[in-house]
Steps between C-alpha positions, in 0.01 A plus 500: 500500500158421646379702796373343820137560590437845641349550844181623330449187287173317587698181567682686778245733660163421649470128446875431548561217255865600498609435855232245590577256218788610282803720541529821304596430141559681172223405256655399168187350343128574500223249535141534391261273689157485339210287624235358266259768617732745317615632836865595503693507826629842600684557826256551785178483297217284630371201305196301606564127557230424241717676239807284570361147508713372210876529463607817324688561180849629580705703256864578567604826339868522412763231502632297213430166338752320725344610830277288721314610810340365816176650626335456837172637630453531875249630753677692775210521742383149590276451691453875549707820477495567875655159579653348184660206679473274191675756282590447222241281325613376158227531236696424183848399391607497136848413373667550159285787379643632176464863399372422151364145506252475787435128442847406626418496867464249776236553765647343814225619735161540331317830521281536807226763494529771768243456780564767763283446808593785732619848403683622193765260368802579282553261208846537352654375176880485525710435190856364512737461207647152495878497480492165323248232416521369854283231647290626786298286736142604565425588862317234697266752663324825414476659848815636658672545163792745502583688182841602634591145601368363170714745299806424710464121483455512123774758436256741336631821654280806527176531302501676164135610528205486736138615501220460753128544543273515802192286553249446776206272558216570261155542640186485288467877526857557371441279192225728363 
């Protein structure tokens, strides 16, 4: 039996991904998110926007050949962390990801590069296991997206994995 996230997990403490976006869940899969700059996403680590300009490679660790997954990437802090009134902003939405054959996927919302303007933003990848090969409509907007509502409307249940990174506006001095 999988254990729910502990109160010391980075998704729970500090940046509060669990609570702000998703309910507590028991991770049953692992995802590796790797950008072309060979930067892997680890919970709470900072990545510069210039490192994440192109959509990442996503590897799902675990599962079987019959499983398909839905992945979303969101920014929790739009326009800024002190007043995120546009939360959540949808950056990417991929359907029918297969654990072994990464080409079998449908990108319903194309990848949008993170561009934080004010403060430190949390960018979260949330992975759901599809219960069947269901048809899902793409959202008509990126701002005001709700991961909880999305999962409920599409009968996805709780996530099976999640990972997040932090990013803030890059100045010329920070790029050196």
